[in-house]
Amino acid sequence: MSTLRDLAEEHTHLRPADIDHLHRIAGDWQLLSDLSFADLLLWVPVDADGTFLCVAQVRPTTAPTAYQDDQVGRIVGGPEVAHLGVAYSQGRIWREGDPVWYGDVPARHEAIPVRLRTAEGEAGEVIAVVGRDTNLSTARTPSQLELNYLTTADDLAQMIADGTFPPPRHPGETTSAPRVGDGLVRLDAGGKVTYASPNAQSAYRRLGYASHLVGEDLAALHRRLAGDPLDGTEASNGILAALRGEAPPRREIDARGATMLTRALPLMPAGVPIGALVLVRDITEVRRRDRALITKDATIREIHHRVKNNLQTVAALLRLQARRVAMPEARVALEESVRRVASIALVHETLSMSSDEAVEFDGIVDRVASAATEVAATEVSVGMRRRGSFGVLPAEIATSLVMVLNELLLNAVEHGFPPADEADEGPVPAASGMVPVAAPEVDPSLRPEVVVSAHRFRKMLHVSVTDNGRGLPPDFDAERGSRLGLQIVRALITGELRGTIELRAGANGGTEAMLVVPLARNTADGRSQA
C-alpha cells in the first residue's frame, strides 16, 4: 500500500509544505473521527476535471464504519464526488444532500475543505478535502455525550477549514496522546467546564476530586489537585494558553499516587476563541511500570558494573601472578588469560552504561583491536582497520563474540607477522600442533594490516578477520588444532553462538577467518527471537 506522500507526489502537484500539512492532519484526525462518529477520508484533486484521489482514511472507534473496504488509492470522479468539488472550489463545508448507500449501509456525506495558512498567518488556498461519512444504520436519538461530541467535532471541522487545526507539534513530542474515549472535558471561553465525559470524571476522581466537574474553573482545579506546585502551575498555564488560542504541550498531573496526562486544544472556529477541549487519560499504571523498569534497569547496570570491577580484579591478580612466574611458558599463558578476562570486562563496562541488555559493538571491537596490536608479541607495526558495522548486539552474543575476535586478532598479529628473528628462521609454528613447515614469502611492499569486516544479512551476522601476513601452513587443520586459542574460538562459535567458522588462505595472501553468527535466539517454546 502506497503512503500518503507517495500517492500525493505521484498523482498531484502539491508542494512539500502542503503534503506535510496533510501528514499532520492524518496524525491528529482520529480525534475528529471519534467525535464525529464517522469515517474520515482525505481527498486530493488529481485533475481539473473534478477527479479526486483518496490518500488516507481513518475509522471511528466510537461508531461502526461506513466502509468495510479501505478507500486509500481510489480515484473517483463525476457525481459521486460532486460534494468534494463544491467544498474544494467554494472553500466551505458541504453538508447538503440526501443519504447515500454503500451496499446495504446508508451513509451521510459531508465535505470539509483543508487549508494551509500562509507564513503571515492568513488563510491560504484549499489544498485538499476531508470527507466525513457517517454510518446511519444505527441512527437513534443522541445522548448528552453524543451531542457534546458532535458539537466539538463541528468546531474542529471549521478549524480544519480555517487552517488552524491541527496545531503544530512541539519538539520531541510523540504522537501518543489521550483519546476521546479516555476522557473529554469541554471548557467555555472563561475556562469553566461545560461538559465532562464519564471517563474524564473518573480520572479526576482518582486524583482526589469527588465532585462534579461541570461549572468548575479547570485551571484553578489543576493547581489545587497537583501534589507538586510546579506541576500544578504548568498544567494550569496549559489550560489558560489553550483558552488564549495557543496549543500548549501535554502535561502530567500527579496527586495521591495517581498520574493523569492532559492535552489542551483551543477551540477557535472562524478564528473566534470560544473555549478549549481538554483530553485526559489516567496513566497511573503506566508510570508505575516505568518507575519499576527504571529501578530494574539501574539494578542491572549496577550488576554489570560490579561484574566489570570483579573481572578487572581477576585480571590484576593474574597479571601479578604472571610477574612472579619464572617459566616463560607459564607467564605467556597467564598473560593470555589476562587479555581474555579484560575483553569480557569491556562488554560489561559497556552494558553498565546502557539502558538495556544490548551494546553498540563497534566501539568494543575497536578497543579490542587496538589492544591486540599493543600487547601482541611481535616487533612489526601492524595496522588495524574495521569495515562495516556490527550494530547493536544483545549481551549474550556480545560477550562470546568479543572473546572470539580477541583470539582471532591476536593470532592474526602474532602468527601472521612474527618477530624478525623468528621470521628470519623461516619455519612457521603450525597452529594445529603439527610439524612446522617453511614460511611462505611475504611481499615486503605491503603494509602489515588486519581488517575486521562485518555486515548483516537475513538475521545473520557475517564477520571476517583478514590479514596480509605469511598465511597458514599448507597442512593446517583447524578442527584438530591443539592450541588453546583455537579451541576457545571453536567452542564459543559452535556452542554459545551456534554459528560457523572457516579458516582459509586469503585471496591475496595472508589468512582469512570467516564467521557466520545467527542474530535470532530460540525461546523456551521453540520460537525465534531477535
mmCIF file of C-alpha atoms in Angstrom, residues 140-285:
data_model
loop_
_atom_site.group_PDB
_atom_site.id
_atom_site.type_symbol
_atom_site.label_atom_id
_atom_site.label_comp_id
_atom_site.label_asym_id
_atom_site.label_seq_id
_atom_site.Cartn_x
_atom_site.Cartn_y
_atom_site.Cartn_z
ATOM 1 C CA ARG A 140 -31.003 6.937 17.151
ATOM 2 C CA THR A 141 -31.727 9.869 19.455
ATOM 3 C CA PRO A 142 -28.306 11.174 20.537
ATOM 4 C CA SER A 143 -27.363 11.264 24.214
ATOM 5 C CA GLN A 144 -25.822 14.226 26.007
ATOM 6 C CA LEU A 145 -22.359 12.739 25.422
ATOM 7 C CA GLU A 146 -23.010 12.350 21.702
ATOM 8 C CA LEU A 147 -24.387 15.864 21.370
ATOM 9 C CA ASN A 148 -21.294 17.329 23.040
ATOM 10 C CA TYR A 149 -19.042 15.174 20.884
ATOM 11 C CA LEU A 150 -20.778 16.289 17.696
ATOM 12 C CA THR A 151 -20.730 19.971 18.696
ATOM 13 C CA THR A 152 -16.996 19.780 19.386
ATOM 14 C CA ALA A 153 -16.430 17.897 16.116
ATOM 15 C CA ASP A 154 -18.139 20.677 14.173
ATOM 16 C CA ASP A 155 -15.865 23.250 15.814
ATOM 17 C CA LEU A 156 -12.741 21.248 14.884
ATOM 18 C CA ALA A 157 -14.063 20.727 11.350
ATOM 19 C CA GLN A 158 -14.402 24.501 10.953
ATOM 20 C CA MET A 159 -10.825 24.890 12.264
ATOM 21 C CA ILE A 160 -9.605 22.494 9.537
ATOM 22 C CA ALA A 161 -11.374 24.685 7.003
ATOM 23 C CA ASP A 162 -9.737 27.753 8.580
ATOM 24 C CA GLY A 163 -6.277 26.117 8.592
ATOM 25 C CA THR A 164 -5.909 26.277 12.402
ATOM 26 C CA PHE A 165 -6.236 22.543 13.115
ATOM 27 C CA PRO A 166 -4.241 20.522 13.863
ATOM 28 C CA PRO A 167 -1.904 22.692 15.969
ATOM 29 C CA PRO A 168 1.853 22.437 15.379
ATOM 30 C CA ARG A 169 3.572 19.591 17.215
ATOM 31 C CA HIS A 170 6.042 20.548 19.922
ATOM 32 C CA PRO A 171 9.693 19.439 19.521
ATOM 33 C CA GLY A 172 10.277 15.967 20.952
ATOM 34 C CA GLU A 173 6.552 15.347 21.428
ATOM 35 C CA THR A 174 5.402 11.894 20.358
ATOM 36 C CA THR A 175 2.110 11.023 18.704
ATOM 37 C CA SER A 176 0.938 9.267 21.875
ATOM 38 C CA ALA A 177 -1.852 11.293 23.460
ATOM 39 C CA PRO A 178 -5.163 10.899 25.297
ATOM 40 C CA ARG A 179 -8.040 9.905 23.052
ATOM 41 C CA VAL A 180 -11.715 10.746 23.121
ATOM 42 C CA GLY A 181 -12.593 7.514 24.906
ATOM 43 C CA ASP A 182 -10.072 8.169 27.683
ATOM 44 C CA GLY A 183 -11.848 11.286 28.873
ATOM 45 C CA LEU A 184 -13.075 14.586 27.407
ATOM 46 C CA VAL A 185 -13.690 17.939 29.087
ATOM 47 C CA ARG A 186 -15.110 20.979 27.257
ATOM 48 C CA LEU A 187 -14.493 24.483 28.582
ATOM 49 C CA ASP A 188 -16.190 27.764 27.778
ATOM 50 C CA ALA A 189 -14.302 30.948 26.957
ATOM 51 C CA GLY A 190 -13.891 31.691 30.685
ATOM 52 C CA GLY A 191 -12.311 28.317 31.464
ATOM 53 C CA LYS A 192 -15.366 26.837 33.188
ATOM 54 C CA VAL A 193 -16.300 23.204 32.498
ATOM 55 C CA THR A 194 -19.447 22.898 30.407
ATOM 56 C CA TYR A 195 -19.230 19.142 29.889
ATOM 57 C CA ALA A 196 -17.142 16.236 31.223
ATOM 58 C CA SER A 197 -17.469 12.676 29.934
ATOM 59 C CA PRO A 198 -17.901 9.861 32.493
ATOM 60 C CA ASN A 199 -14.336 8.641 31.903
ATOM 61 C CA ALA A 200 -12.991 12.138 32.486
ATOM 62 C CA GLN A 201 -14.959 12.359 35.720
ATOM 63 C CA SER A 202 -13.456 9.020 36.832
ATOM 64 C CA ALA A 203 -9.918 10.201 36.033
ATOM 65 C CA TYR A 204 -10.309 13.315 38.182
ATOM 66 C CA ARG A 205 -11.911 11.275 40.954
ATOM 67 C CA ARG A 206 -8.749 9.147 41.081
ATOM 68 C CA LEU A 207 -6.758 12.338 41.619
ATOM 69 C CA GLY A 208 -8.925 13.061 44.650
ATOM 70 C CA TYR A 209 -11.697 15.253 43.237
ATOM 71 C CA ALA A 210 -15.034 13.639 44.067
ATOM 72 C CA SER A 211 -17.454 16.393 42.990
ATOM 73 C CA HIS A 212 -18.914 17.015 39.539
ATOM 74 C CA LEU A 213 -16.650 18.900 37.168
ATOM 75 C CA VAL A 214 -19.340 20.962 35.417
ATOM 76 C CA GLY A 215 -19.039 24.600 36.475
ATOM 77 C CA GLU A 216 -15.504 24.247 37.857
ATOM 78 C CA ASP A 217 -12.640 26.508 36.825
ATOM 79 C CA LEU A 218 -10.354 23.773 35.451
ATOM 80 C CA ALA A 219 -7.107 25.782 35.623
ATOM 81 C CA ALA A 220 -7.676 26.539 39.309
ATOM 82 C CA LEU A 221 -8.678 22.916 39.935
ATOM 83 C CA HIS A 222 -5.383 21.677 38.480
ATOM 84 C CA ARG A 223 -3.436 23.949 40.823
ATOM 85 C CA ARG A 224 -5.346 22.592 43.828
ATOM 86 C CA LEU A 225 -5.092 18.925 42.889
ATOM 87 C CA ALA A 226 -1.432 18.641 41.886
ATOM 88 C CA GLY A 227 0.845 17.267 44.585
ATOM 89 C CA ASP A 228 3.773 19.269 43.195
ATOM 90 C CA PRO A 229 3.030 23.018 42.990
ATOM 91 C CA LEU A 230 5.237 23.297 39.889
ATOM 92 C CA ASP A 231 3.271 20.569 38.085
ATOM 93 C CA GLY A 232 0.028 22.250 39.080
ATOM 94 C CA THR A 233 1.205 25.615 37.774
ATOM 95 C CA GLU A 234 2.345 24.125 34.438
ATOM 96 C CA ALA A 235 -0.940 22.227 33.986
ATOM 97 C CA SER A 236 -2.919 25.353 34.878
ATOM 98 C CA ASN A 237 -0.881 27.506 32.483
ATOM 99 C CA GLY A 238 -1.556 24.964 29.734
ATOM 100 C CA ILE A 239 -5.304 25.412 30.172
ATOM 101 C CA LEU A 240 -5.000 29.198 30.112
ATOM 102 C CA ALA A 241 -2.812 29.051 26.983
ATOM 103 C CA ALA A 242 -5.432 26.963 25.164
ATOM 104 C CA LEU A 243 -8.119 29.477 26.125
ATOM 105 C CA ARG A 244 -5.965 32.193 24.511
ATOM 106 C CA GLY A 245 -5.881 30.221 21.268
ATOM 107 C CA GLU A 246 -2.453 28.629 21.749
ATOM 108 C CA ALA A 247 -1.603 24.913 21.621
ATOM 109 C CA PRO A 248 0.365 24.053 24.789
ATOM 110 C CA PRO A 249 2.376 20.840 25.198
ATOM 111 C CA ARG A 250 0.872 17.887 27.019
ATOM 112 C CA ARG A 251 1.125 17.936 30.788
ATOM 113 C CA GLU A 252 1.002 15.378 33.573
ATOM 114 C CA ILE A 253 -0.615 15.851 36.973
ATOM 115 C CA ASP A 254 0.448 13.713 39.954
ATOM 116 C CA ALA A 255 -1.782 13.599 43.020
ATOM 117 C CA ARG A 256 -2.415 10.991 45.728
ATOM 118 C CA GLY A 257 -0.301 8.379 43.987
ATOM 119 C CA ALA A 258 -2.169 8.750 40.674
ATOM 120 C CA THR A 259 -0.979 10.310 37.410
ATOM 121 C CA MET A 260 -3.127 11.885 34.697
ATOM 122 C CA LEU A 261 -1.969 13.018 31.244
ATOM 123 C CA THR A 262 -3.746 16.069 29.829
ATOM 124 C CA ARG A 263 -3.845 17.625 26.381
ATOM 125 C CA ALA A 264 -5.499 21.022 25.908
ATOM 126 C CA LEU A 265 -6.636 22.160 22.448
ATOM 127 C CA PRO A 266 -8.035 25.609 21.636
ATOM 128 C CA LEU A 267 -11.473 25.831 20.042
ATOM 129 C CA MET A 268 -11.397 28.679 17.528
ATOM 130 C CA PRO A 269 -13.972 28.160 14.756
ATOM 131 C CA ALA A 270 -13.801 31.057 12.267
ATOM 132 C CA GLY A 271 -10.874 32.440 14.297
ATOM 133 C CA VAL A 272 -13.013 33.257 17.360
ATOM 134 C CA PRO A 273 -11.840 31.715 20.689
ATOM 135 C CA ILE A 274 -14.887 30.039 22.235
ATOM 136 C CA GLY A 275 -13.166 27.807 24.785
ATOM 137 C CA ALA A 276 -10.953 24.743 24.868
ATOM 138 C CA LEU A 277 -11.071 20.985 24.605
ATOM 139 C CA VAL A 278 -9.163 19.019 27.238
ATOM 140 C CA LEU A 279 -8.446 15.323 26.764
ATOM 141 C CA VAL A 280 -7.402 13.412 29.867
ATOM 142 C CA ARG A 281 -6.036 9.925 30.393
ATOM 143 C CA ASP A 282 -5.306 8.024 33.585
ATOM 144 C CA ILE A 283 -1.710 6.758 33.160
ATOM 145 C CA THR A 284 -1.104 5.736 36.782
ATOM 146 C CA GLU A 285 -0.279 2.115 35.970
#
